[in-house]
Coordinates of C-alpha atoms in Angstrom, one line a residue:
Chain A
M1 CA -11.1 17.6 -3.5
S2 CA -9.9 21.1 -4.6
R3 CA -7.6 21.6 -7.6
F4 CA -5.1 22.6 -5.5
G5 CA -5.5 19.5 -3.3
R6 CA -5.4 17.3 -6.4
A7 CA -2.2 18.8 -7.5
G8 CA -0.6 18.2 -4.3
M9 CA -1.9 14.5 -4.1
L10 CA -0.3 13.8 -7.7
I11 CA 3.0 15.4 -6.6
F12 CA 3.1 13.5 -3.4
I13 CA 2.2 10.0 -4.9
G14 CA 5.0 11.1 -7.5
V15 CA 7.8 12.0 -4.9
L16 CA 7.3 9.1 -2.7
I17 CA 7.0 6.3 -5.4
G18 CA 10.0 8.0 -7.2
R19 CA 11.8 7.7 -4.2
L20 CA 11.0 3.8 -3.9
V21 CA 12.1 3.4 -7.5
L22 CA 15.4 5.5 -7.2
D23 CA 16.6 3.6 -4.3
G24 CA 15.3 0.3 -5.2
G25 CA 12.8 0.0 -2.1
F26 CA 10.0 -0.8 -4.4
G27 CA 11.3 -4.3 -5.0
W28 CA 9.8 -5.1 -1.4
F29 CA 6.4 -4.7 -2.9
V30 CA 6.4 -5.8 -6.5
Q31 CA 8.5 -7.4 -9.0
Q32 CA 12.0 -6.0 -10.5
H33 CA 10.5 -5.5 -13.9
M34 CA 8.0 -3.1 -12.7
R35 CA 10.8 -0.6 -12.3
I36 CA 10.5 0.7 -15.7
P37 CA 6.7 1.0 -15.6
L38 CA 6.5 2.7 -12.2
A39 CA 9.4 5.2 -13.2
A40 CA 7.1 6.3 -16.2
A41 CA 4.1 6.4 -14.2
T42 CA 5.9 8.7 -11.6
V43 CA 6.8 11.0 -14.2
L44 CA 3.5 11.6 -15.7
L45 CA 2.0 11.9 -12.2
L46 CA 4.5 14.7 -11.5
V47 CA 4.0 16.6 -14.7
F48 CA 0.4 16.4 -14.3
G49 CA 0.4 17.4 -10.6
V50 CA 2.9 20.2 -11.6
Y51 CA 0.8 21.5 -14.7
E52 CA -2.3 21.5 -12.6
L53 CA -0.5 23.2 -9.7
V54 CA 0.9 26.1 -12.4
S55 CA -1.9 26.3 -14.6
S56 CA -4.7 26.7 -11.5
S57 CA -2.7 29.4 -9.6
R58 CA -2.2 31.4 -12.3
D59 CA -6.1 31.6 -13.0
G60 CA -6.4 33.0 -9.4
D61 CA -10.0 31.5 -8.1
E62 CA -9.3 28.3 -10.1
G63 CA -7.4 26.6 -7.5
A64 CA -9.9 26.0 -4.8
R65 CA -12.5 25.0 -7.2
V66 CA -13.8 21.4 -6.9
A67 CA -12.1 19.2 -9.2
G68 CA -12.4 15.7 -7.7
P69 CA -14.6 13.4 -5.4
G70 CA -13.7 13.3 -1.9
V71 CA -12.9 9.7 -2.4
G72 CA -9.7 10.6 -3.9
W73 CA -8.5 11.7 -0.4
L74 CA -8.1 8.0 0.2
L75 CA -5.1 7.8 -2.0
A76 CA -3.1 9.4 0.8
L77 CA -3.5 6.3 3.0
P78 CA -1.2 3.8 1.3
L79 CA 1.5 6.9 1.5
L80 CA 0.9 7.5 5.2
V81 CA 1.1 3.7 5.6
L82 CA 4.2 3.7 3.9
V83 CA 5.9 6.5 5.9
S84 CA 4.2 5.5 9.3
V85 CA 4.3 1.7 9.6
A86 CA 7.1 1.5 7.1
P87 CA 6.3 -2.1 5.8
T88 CA 9.2 -4.4 4.9
A89 CA 9.3 -7.5 2.5
L90 CA 7.7 -10.6 3.4
G91 CA 9.2 -12.8 6.1
A92 CA 8.5 -15.3 8.5
V93 CA 5.1 -14.0 9.8
A94 CA 3.7 -14.4 6.2
A95 CA 5.6 -17.7 5.8
D96 CA 3.4 -19.3 8.7
R97 CA 0.1 -18.0 7.1
V98 CA 0.3 -19.8 3.9
D99 CA 1.4 -23.5 2.8
A100 CA 4.7 -23.8 1.1
F101 CA 5.4 -24.2 -2.6
V102 CA 5.4 -27.7 -4.2
P103 CA 7.1 -28.1 -7.2
T104 CA 5.1 -28.8 -10.2
E105 CA 5.7 -31.7 -12.3
R106 CA 8.3 -31.2 -15.0
T107 CA 8.8 -33.3 -18.1
E108 CA 11.8 -31.7 -20.0
R109 CA 15.3 -32.7 -18.7
F110 CA 17.3 -30.5 -16.3
A111 CA 20.6 -29.2 -17.7
P112 CA 23.5 -30.9 -16.0
L113 CA 25.1 -28.5 -13.3
P114 CA 28.5 -27.0 -14.1
D115 CA 31.5 -29.1 -13.5
T116 CA 33.5 -26.1 -11.8
S117 CA 34.3 -26.3 -8.2
D118 CA 31.3 -26.2 -5.7
P119 CA 29.5 -24.1 -4.4
V120 CA 27.1 -23.8 -7.2
E121 CA 24.9 -20.7 -6.6
M122 CA 21.4 -21.5 -7.5
R123 CA 17.6 -20.0 -7.1
V124 CA 15.5 -21.7 -4.3
I125 CA 13.0 -22.4 -6.8
E126 CA 15.4 -24.3 -8.9
F127 CA 16.9 -26.3 -5.9
L128 CA 13.1 -27.5 -5.0
D129 CA 12.6 -28.3 -8.6
R130 CA 15.6 -30.4 -9.2
A131 CA 15.3 -32.3 -5.7
A132 CA 11.7 -33.2 -6.7
W133 CA 11.8 -33.9 -10.4
D134 CA 15.2 -34.4 -11.6
E135 CA 15.5 -38.0 -12.5
A136 CA 19.4 -37.7 -13.1
R137 CA 19.8 -36.5 -9.4
S138 CA 22.1 -33.5 -10.2
L139 CA 21.8 -32.3 -6.8
Q140 CA 23.5 -35.5 -5.3
D141 CA 26.6 -34.9 -3.2
R142 CA 27.2 -31.3 -4.8
V143 CA 27.2 -28.2 -2.4
I144 CA 24.7 -25.5 -3.6
R145 CA 24.6 -21.8 -2.4
L146 CA 21.3 -20.5 -1.6
E147 CA 20.1 -17.4 -0.3
G148 CA 16.9 -16.7 1.9
L149 CA 15.6 -15.5 5.4
V150 CA 15.3 -17.8 8.3
V151 CA 11.9 -19.2 9.5
N152 CA 12.3 -21.0 12.9
D153 CA 10.3 -24.0 13.8
P154 CA 10.3 -25.8 16.9
E155 CA 10.1 -29.1 15.5
I156 CA 13.4 -28.6 13.8
A157 CA 15.9 -29.1 16.4
G158 CA 19.4 -27.5 15.3
G159 CA 18.1 -26.0 11.9
F160 CA 15.6 -23.7 10.7
K161 CA 13.4 -23.3 7.3
L162 CA 15.6 -21.5 4.5
T163 CA 12.5 -19.3 3.1
R164 CA 12.3 -17.2 0.4
F165 CA 8.8 -16.0 -1.4
L166 CA 7.9 -16.7 -4.9
V167 CA 5.9 -13.7 -6.2
S168 CA 4.1 -13.6 -9.5
C169 CA 3.0 -10.0 -9.3
C170 CA 3.2 -8.4 -6.3
A171 CA 4.0 -9.3 -2.6
A172 CA 0.4 -10.2 -1.9
D173 CA 0.7 -13.3 -3.9
G174 CA 3.9 -14.5 -2.2
I175 CA 4.3 -18.1 -1.9
P176 CA 6.8 -19.5 0.3
L177 CA 9.6 -21.5 -1.1
Q178 CA 11.2 -23.6 1.8
V179 CA 14.1 -25.9 2.3
T180 CA 14.5 -27.5 5.7
L181 CA 18.0 -27.1 6.9
H182 CA 19.7 -29.3 9.5
G183 CA 22.9 -28.7 11.4
T184 CA 22.9 -24.7 10.9
G185 CA 25.2 -24.0 14.2
R186 CA 24.1 -21.3 16.5
P187 CA 20.4 -20.1 16.5
L188 CA 19.5 -17.1 14.4
D189 CA 16.6 -15.0 14.8
D190 CA 13.5 -15.2 12.5
D191 CA 13.8 -13.1 9.2
T192 CA 17.6 -12.9 9.5
W193 CA 18.9 -13.2 5.6
V194 CA 21.6 -15.9 5.3
V195 CA 23.7 -17.2 2.5
A196 CA 23.8 -21.0 3.2
D197 CA 26.1 -23.7 1.6
V198 CA 24.2 -26.8 1.8
I199 CA 24.0 -30.2 0.2
W200 CA 20.6 -32.0 -0.3
R201 CA 19.4 -34.7 1.8
P202 CA 17.5 -37.4 -0.8
P203 CA 14.4 -38.5 0.9
E204 CA 13.7 -41.7 2.1
V205 CA 10.3 -42.0 0.6
P206 CA 10.0 -40.2 -2.8
Y207 CA 8.4 -36.8 -2.4
Q208 CA 5.4 -37.8 -4.7
E209 CA 4.5 -40.5 -2.5
T210 CA 4.2 -38.5 0.7
E211 CA 0.8 -37.0 2.0
G212 CA 0.5 -33.2 2.2
I213 CA 3.5 -30.9 2.1
W214 CA 6.7 -31.8 0.6
V215 CA 9.6 -31.5 3.1
I216 CA 12.6 -30.9 0.9
E217 CA 15.7 -31.3 3.5
A218 CA 19.3 -30.4 3.2
D219 CA 22.5 -30.4 5.4
A220 CA 24.2 -27.0 6.0
V221 CA 27.8 -27.0 5.3
A222 CA 28.3 -23.3 5.9
I223 CA 25.9 -20.6 7.0
S224 CA 26.7 -16.7 6.9
P225 CA 24.3 -14.2 7.7
V226 CA 23.8 -11.0 5.6
V227 CA 23.0 -7.7 7.0
G228 CA 19.5 -6.0 6.2
I229 CA 16.9 -7.2 3.5
P230 CA 18.1 -7.4 0.0
K231 CA 16.6 -4.8 -2.5
D232 CA 15.4 -7.9 -4.8
P233 CA 14.0 -10.6 -2.0
Y234 CA 11.8 -12.3 -4.3
E235 CA 12.0 -15.0 -6.9
S236 CA 10.1 -14.9 -9.9
P237 CA 8.0 -17.8 -11.9
Y238 CA 9.4 -16.4 -15.1
Chain B
M1 CA -19.0 6.2 1.9
H2 CA -19.6 9.7 0.4
D3 CA -19.9 9.4 -3.2
V4 CA -23.4 10.3 -3.8
S5 CA -23.1 13.9 -2.5
E6 CA -19.7 14.2 -3.8
R7 CA -20.9 13.2 -7.2
G8 CA -23.2 16.2 -7.1
G9 CA -20.6 18.7 -7.0
D10 CA -18.4 16.5 -9.4
A11 CA -21.0 16.9 -12.1
H12 CA -20.5 20.6 -12.2
P13 CA -16.6 21.0 -12.5
H14 CA -16.5 24.4 -13.4
G15 CA -19.4 25.4 -11.0
A16 CA -18.8 26.5 -7.0
T17 CA -15.6 28.2 -6.3
R18 CA -15.1 28.9 -2.6
R19 CA -12.3 31.8 -2.6
G20 CA -10.4 31.5 0.7
G21 CA -12.1 28.2 1.6
L22 CA -10.6 24.8 2.8
G23 CA -9.8 24.3 -0.9
D24 CA -6.6 26.7 -0.8
Y25 CA -5.0 24.6 2.0
Q26 CA -5.4 21.4 1.0
P27 CA -1.8 20.6 0.1
L28 CA -0.7 21.9 3.2
L29 CA -3.0 19.8 4.9
L30 CA -1.6 16.6 3.1
V31 CA 2.1 17.9 4.1
A32 CA 1.1 18.1 7.6
A33 CA -0.3 14.7 7.6
I34 CA 2.6 13.0 6.4
V35 CA 4.9 14.9 8.5
A36 CA 2.5 13.7 11.6
A37 CA 2.9 10.2 10.2
L38 CA 6.7 10.4 10.1
L39 CA 6.7 11.6 13.8
V40 CA 4.5 8.9 15.0
R41 CA 6.8 6.2 13.5
S42 CA 8.9 5.1 16.2
R43 CA 6.4 6.0 18.9
I44 CA 3.5 3.7 18.3
A45 CA 4.5 -0.1 19.4
W46 CA 1.4 -1.3 17.3
F47 CA 3.4 -0.4 14.0
D48 CA 5.9 -3.1 14.9
D49 CA 3.7 -6.1 15.3
G50 CA 4.3 -8.6 12.7
E51 CA 0.6 -8.9 11.4
V52 CA 0.2 -5.1 11.2
R53 CA 3.2 -4.7 9.3
L54 CA 2.5 -7.8 7.1
W55 CA -1.0 -6.0 6.5
A56 CA 0.8 -2.8 5.6
T57 CA 3.2 -4.8 2.8
L58 CA -0.1 -6.5 1.4
F59 CA -2.1 -3.6 1.3
V60 CA 0.9 -1.1 -0.1
S61 CA 1.9 -3.9 -2.9
V62 CA -1.4 -3.9 -4.2
C63 CA -1.6 -0.3 -4.6
I64 CA 2.0 -0.2 -6.1
Q65 CA 1.3 -2.8 -8.6
A66 CA -2.1 -1.1 -9.6
L67 CA -0.2 2.2 -10.2
P68 CA 1.4 1.9 -13.4
F69 CA -1.6 0.4 -15.1
L70 CA -3.9 3.0 -13.5
V71 CA -2.1 5.9 -15.0
L72 CA -1.8 4.2 -18.3
G73 CA -5.5 3.8 -18.2
V74 CA -6.3 7.4 -17.1
V75 CA -4.0 8.6 -19.9
V76 CA -6.2 6.7 -22.3
S77 CA -9.4 7.8 -20.8
G78 CA -8.3 11.3 -21.1
L79 CA -7.3 11.0 -24.7
I80 CA -10.6 9.6 -25.5
A81 CA -12.3 12.5 -23.4
V82 CA -10.3 14.9 -25.9
F83 CA -10.5 13.1 -29.0
V84 CA -13.4 10.8 -29.2
S85 CA -17.0 12.5 -29.8
P86 CA -20.4 10.6 -29.7
D87 CA -19.9 11.0 -33.6
L88 CA -16.9 9.2 -34.2
V89 CA -18.4 6.4 -32.0
R90 CA -21.6 6.1 -34.0
R91 CA -19.5 6.0 -37.4
V92 CA -17.0 3.2 -35.8
L93 CA -19.3 1.0 -34.0
P94 CA -21.9 -1.1 -35.6
R95 CA -25.6 0.4 -35.1
H96 CA -27.2 -3.1 -34.0
P97 CA -26.1 -3.8 -30.5
A98 CA -26.0 -7.5 -31.1
L99 CA -22.9 -6.5 -33.3
A100 CA -21.5 -3.7 -31.3
V101 CA -21.3 -5.6 -28.3
P102 CA -18.6 -8.5 -29.8
T103 CA -16.9 -5.6 -31.7
A104 CA -16.2 -4.0 -28.3
G105 CA -15.1 -7.3 -27.2
L106 CA -12.6 -7.6 -29.7
A107 CA -11.3 -4.2 -28.9
G108 CA -10.1 -5.4 -25.7
L109 CA -7.4 -7.3 -27.4
A110 CA -5.7 -4.0 -28.2
L111 CA -5.2 -3.0 -24.5
P112 CA -2.2 -4.2 -22.9
G113 CA -2.9 -3.9 -19.5
C114 CA -4.7 -5.2 -16.3
E115 CA -8.1 -4.5 -15.1
C116 CA -7.6 -1.2 -12.9
G117 CA -6.8 0.6 -16.2
S118 CA -10.2 -0.5 -17.9
V119 CA -12.4 1.0 -15.5
P120 CA -11.7 4.7 -16.1
I121 CA -11.4 4.1 -19.8
A122 CA -15.0 2.4 -19.9
G123 CA -16.4 5.4 -17.7
R124 CA -15.1 7.8 -20.3
L125 CA -16.2 5.7 -23.3
V126 CA -19.7 5.8 -21.9
S127 CA -19.6 9.6 -21.1
S128 CA -18.4 10.0 -24.9
G129 CA -21.3 8.5 -26.2
T130 CA -20.7 4.6 -26.6
P131 CA -23.8 2.5 -26.0
P132 CA -23.5 1.5 -22.3
A133 CA -23.5 -2.2 -23.5
A134 CA -20.5 -1.8 -25.6
A135 CA -18.3 -0.1 -23.1
L136 CA -19.4 -2.7 -20.3
T137 CA -18.2 -5.5 -22.7
F138 CA -14.9 -3.8 -23.2
L139 CA -14.4 -3.3 -19.6
L140 CA -14.7 -7.3 -19.1
A141 CA -12.7 -8.6 -22.2
A142 CA -9.9 -6.0 -22.2
P143 CA -8.1 -7.2 -19.0
A144 CA -8.8 -10.8 -19.9
I145 CA -7.8 -11.2 -23.5
N146 CA -5.1 -9.0 -24.2
P147 CA -1.8 -10.5 -25.7
V148 CA 0.3 -9.6 -22.6
V149 CA -2.4 -11.6 -20.3
L150 CA -2.2 -14.6 -22.8
V151 CA 1.3 -14.7 -23.1
S152 CA 1.9 -14.9 -19.5
T153 CA -1.0 -17.6 -19.3
A154 CA 1.2 -19.5 -21.9
V155 CA 4.3 -19.0 -19.9
A156 CA 2.8 -20.3 -16.6
F157 CA 1.3 -23.5 -18.4
P158 CA 4.0 -24.5 -20.6
N159 CA 2.4 -28.1 -21.0
D160 CA -1.3 -26.8 -21.5
G161 CA -1.6 -24.9 -24.4
E162 CA -5.3 -25.6 -24.7
L163 CA -5.8 -23.6 -21.1
V164 CA -4.7 -20.5 -23.1
L165 CA -7.3 -21.2 -25.8
A166 CA -10.0 -22.0 -23.1
R167 CA -9.3 -18.7 -21.2
F168 CA -9.7 -16.6 -24.2
V169 CA -12.7 -18.2 -25.3
A170 CA -14.3 -18.5 -22.0
S171 CA -13.6 -14.7 -21.1
F172 CA -14.8 -13.7 -24.2
L173 CA -18.0 -15.3 -24.1
A174 CA -18.7 -14.3 -20.6
A175 CA -17.8 -10.4 -21.7
V176 CA -20.3 -10.8 -24.7
V177 CA -22.9 -12.3 -22.8
V178 CA -23.0 -10.0 -19.9
G179 CA -23.0 -7.1 -22.8
W180 CA -25.9 -8.4 -24.6
W181 CA -28.0 -8.8 -21.0
W182 CA -27.3 -5.2 -20.8
A183 CA -28.0 -4.2 -23.9
R184 CA -31.4 -6.1 -23.4
R185 CA -31.9 -4.5 -19.8
N186 CA -31.2 -1.1 -21.6
D187 CA -31.8 0.6 -17.9
H188 CA -29.6 3.6 -18.0
S189 CA -31.0 5.2 -14.9
L190 CA -28.9 2.9 -13.0
L191 CA -25.6 4.1 -14.6
D192 CA -24.2 7.4 -13.2
V193 CA -21.0 8.4 -14.9
D194 CA -19.3 11.6 -15.4
P195 CA -21.4 13.5 -18.1
H196 CA -19.9 14.4 -21.3
D197 CA -17.3 17.2 -20.8
H198 CA -17.9 19.9 -23.5
D199 CA -15.2 22.1 -24.9
H200 CA -15.1 24.8 -22.2
G201 CA -12.8 26.9 -24.6
S202 CA -9.5 25.7 -22.7
G203 CA -7.1 24.1 -24.7
R204 CA -7.0 20.4 -25.5
L205 CA -3.9 19.7 -23.4
A206 CA -5.2 21.6 -20.2
R207 CA -8.4 19.5 -20.8
F208 CA -6.5 16.2 -21.3
V209 CA -4.5 16.8 -18.0
D210 CA -7.5 17.7 -16.0
I211 CA -9.5 14.6 -17.0
A212 CA -6.6 12.2 -16.4
S213 CA -6.0 13.7 -13.1
R214 CA -9.7 13.8 -12.2
D215 CA -10.1 10.3 -13.5
F216 CA -6.9 9.1 -11.6
V217 CA -7.8 10.5 -8.2
H218 CA -11.3 9.2 -8.8
A219 CA -10.6 5.6 -9.4
G220 CA -7.4 5.5 -7.3
G221 CA -9.5 6.4 -4.4
Y222 CA -11.6 3.2 -5.0
L223 CA -8.9 1.2 -5.9
V224 CA -7.3 2.0 -2.2
V225 CA -10.6 0.7 -0.6
G226 CA -10.5 -2.7 -2.6
A227 CA -6.8 -2.9 -1.9
M228 CA -7.5 -2.5 2.1
A229 CA -10.4 -5.0 1.5
A230 CA -8.3 -7.7 -0.2
A231 CA -5.5 -7.1 2.3
T232 CA -7.6 -7.6 5.0
L233 CA -9.5 -10.6 3.7
Q234 CA -6.0 -12.3 3.2
L235 CA -5.2 -12.0 6.8
V236 CA -8.5 -13.2 8.1
V237 CA -9.1 -16.2 5.6
P238 CA -5.8 -17.8 5.1
R239 CA -5.2 -19.4 1.9
S240 CA -4.2 -22.9 3.6
V241 CA -7.7 -22.8 4.9
L242 CA -9.2 -22.4 1.3
A243 CA -6.9 -25.0 -0.1
T244 CA -8.6 -28.1 2.1
V245 CA -11.2 -28.6 -0.5
A246 CA -9.1 -29.8 -3.5
D247 CA -10.8 -33.2 -3.7
N248 CA -14.3 -32.2 -4.6
E249 CA -14.5 -30.5 -8.3
L250 CA -17.8 -28.4 -7.2
L251 CA -16.1 -27.1 -4.2
S252 CA -12.9 -26.4 -5.8
I253 CA -14.8 -24.6 -8.7
L254 CA -16.5 -22.7 -5.8
M255 CA -13.5 -21.9 -3.9
F256 CA -11.3 -20.7 -7.0
A257 CA -14.4 -18.5 -7.8
G258 CA -14.4 -17.0 -4.1
L259 CA -10.3 -16.9 -4.3
A260 CA -10.4 -14.8 -7.4
V261 CA -12.7 -12.2 -6.0
V262 CA -10.8 -12.3 -2.7
L263 CA -7.1 -12.2 -3.8
S264 CA -7.9 -9.2 -6.5
I265 CA -4.8 -10.3 -8.3
C266 CA -3.8 -8.6 -11.5
S267 CA -4.8 -10.4 -14.6
E268 CA -1.2 -10.4 -15.9
A269 CA -0.1 -12.3 -13.0
D270 CA -3.3 -14.4 -12.0
A271 CA -2.0 -17.5 -14.3
F272 CA 1.3 -17.9 -12.0
V273 CA -0.8 -18.4 -9.1
A274 CA -3.2 -21.0 -10.6
A275 CA 0.0 -22.8 -12.0
G276 CA 1.3 -22.5 -8.4
L277 CA -1.8 -24.9 -7.1
P278 CA -1.3 -28.0 -8.9
Q279 CA -3.5 -30.2 -6.8
F280 CA -6.6 -28.8 -8.5
S281 CA -8.4 -29.5 -11.7
L282 CA -7.5 -27.5 -14.7
T283 CA -11.4 -26.5 -15.2
S284 CA -11.7 -25.1 -11.5
R285 CA -8.4 -23.1 -12.2
L286 CA -9.9 -22.0 -15.5
V287 CA -12.6 -20.4 -13.5
F288 CA -10.2 -18.5 -11.5
L289 CA -8.4 -17.3 -14.6
V290 CA -12.1 -16.2 -16.0
V291 CA -13.3 -14.9 -12.9
G292 CA -10.4 -12.8 -11.5
P293 CA -10.1 -10.2 -14.5
V294 CA -13.8 -9.4 -14.5
I295 CA -14.8 -9.1 -10.9
D296 CA -13.1 -8.9 -7.6
L297 CA -13.0 -6.8 -4.6
K298 CA -11.0 -3.8 -5.7
L299 CA -13.1 -3.8 -9.0
V300 CA -16.4 -3.9 -7.1
A301 CA -15.3 -0.7 -5.2
M302 CA -14.1 0.9 -8.7
H303 CA -17.3 0.1 -10.6
A304 CA -19.0 1.5 -7.5
G305 CA -17.0 4.7 -8.0
V306 CA -17.0 5.2 -11.9
F307 CA -20.5 4.0 -12.6
G308 CA -22.4 4.4 -9.2
R309 CA -23.1 2.2 -6.3
R310 CA -26.4 0.8 -7.4
F311 CA -25.0 -0.3 -10.7
A312 CA -22.1 -2.2 -9.0
L313 CA -24.4 -4.1 -6.7
I314 CA -26.3 -5.6 -9.7
F315 CA -23.7 -6.0 -12.1
A316 CA -21.2 -7.9 -9.7
P317 CA -23.3 -11.0 -9.1
V318 CA -24.5 -11.1 -13.0
T319 CA -20.8 -10.7 -13.9
L320 CA -19.8 -13.3 -11.5
T321 CA -22.4 -16.0 -12.1
V322 CA -21.9 -15.3 -15.9
A323 CA -18.0 -15.9 -15.9
V324 CA -18.3 -19.2 -13.6
V325 CA -20.8 -20.6 -15.9
S326 CA -18.9 -19.7 -19.1
A327 CA -15.5 -21.3 -17.5
V328 CA -17.1 -24.6 -16.5
L329 CA -18.8 -24.8 -19.8
V330 CA -15.9 -24.0 -21.9
G331 CA -13.6 -26.1 -19.3
Q332 CA -15.7 -29.2 -20.0
V333 CA -15.4 -29.0 -23.9
L334 CA -11.9 -27.8 -24.2
L335 CA -9.8 -29.1 -21.3

């Protein structure tokens, strides 16, 4: 890799990642709090790249000298994949590959839900936690507003699994958070994003006494599809 | 792979100049490749396949997550190359390896980052005259015991405070044992790092940018290899298959060691993944938290790049074994 090539690589990474930072597209791959570290890294790479380009072209012959191992060219691969395959956020294909999230045991009490009129907006992970571990049954008979994507399952007639991914670090560790919805009306395609107003369906047998994956169910009150994929499609465990 | 022949050229960075050679046009080739990729985007049906796009998402997300930590790492490694001389290292580190190794391990407390950043730093420490055993201990300890990682572990396991202590103790122990092992072995012919870069008359700023850029494309290239391997294995070996062995303690320990190697998760976030698998024992999850930061697919690729392939082939199994044993022992005592 020549010094020119290296400078070009640094600038390209800076430009493409910088674009993801500016338009929020990075949120499909990593957590929101990575915005500032990514922006700082982008600025440094651009400064290094421009500095190298300018100083090596000023020195004439300098630019063509060997300045890095050939393996550095592999850095172009994620950039090429980014512009050609145009990967999107995790969706139904990913959800089918990994076991759904099981709420971990909670010992502290849940705060009561606000008394204001329903629906109450809630993260999907909080819905699952309250359904599984809230002894006060705060979800009972309340209308809760959740946002997520559609994952169809032939075994669920007239419904789908409302799915959102729990991402701890980057999309590669995403675990599906799923609520099985019934009575969702007209069928929707996999990966359609929806805002769903739902009422929790208390289980006949406590989840803790069932074998395998806990199926947490709810009845749909209203489903409204959302156009496109949100910029912040994941929930974080923080 | 082509690292051996490339390294030969790399060792004399100010040597060969090919006027009018390919080197002049490399940025243009890069532009051409990106334009070509944009043009084929809508024409290849294969790119719309669900699994291909999922692979792309996993691959790109591992790279993007690692990028800021890699940049932090090469900035530190550039600073080391400019400001740390073999003299300085001799004055700061205890002379005797038995003491130098744990000292270097404790220095890992000061680097808030994950494992991708510590590889170029350790490589630069060796070329600046740090005894390899101490640099390797730093390499293993820094991503596992720094405050950011310990705090995120405490957040992920709010009811298991002893797990944070166990993680610290087991990781530190593993790093020091591997360091002592290397100090006894003392076989430097295995190590193949960039030689110390003497001042060639250019200014400190120019040298800093040159070294940081070189370490970035070097370690970054290997990071890409590791990210591809991790994304591919995640698709080939679904996590649900791995999760069927929870009932057997020995099997779960082996599974978590394998999972840590395959998933290649950043050490700042692995605690949340372990917390999301509550059906397994705390000790087996401690194995996951101790193995992950010291050895995984992307790290093996990066070690091979920075220290040489022969080194990586010996270092990986030793580190994996020591980390598993250390985690199990500490788990027995503390958990």
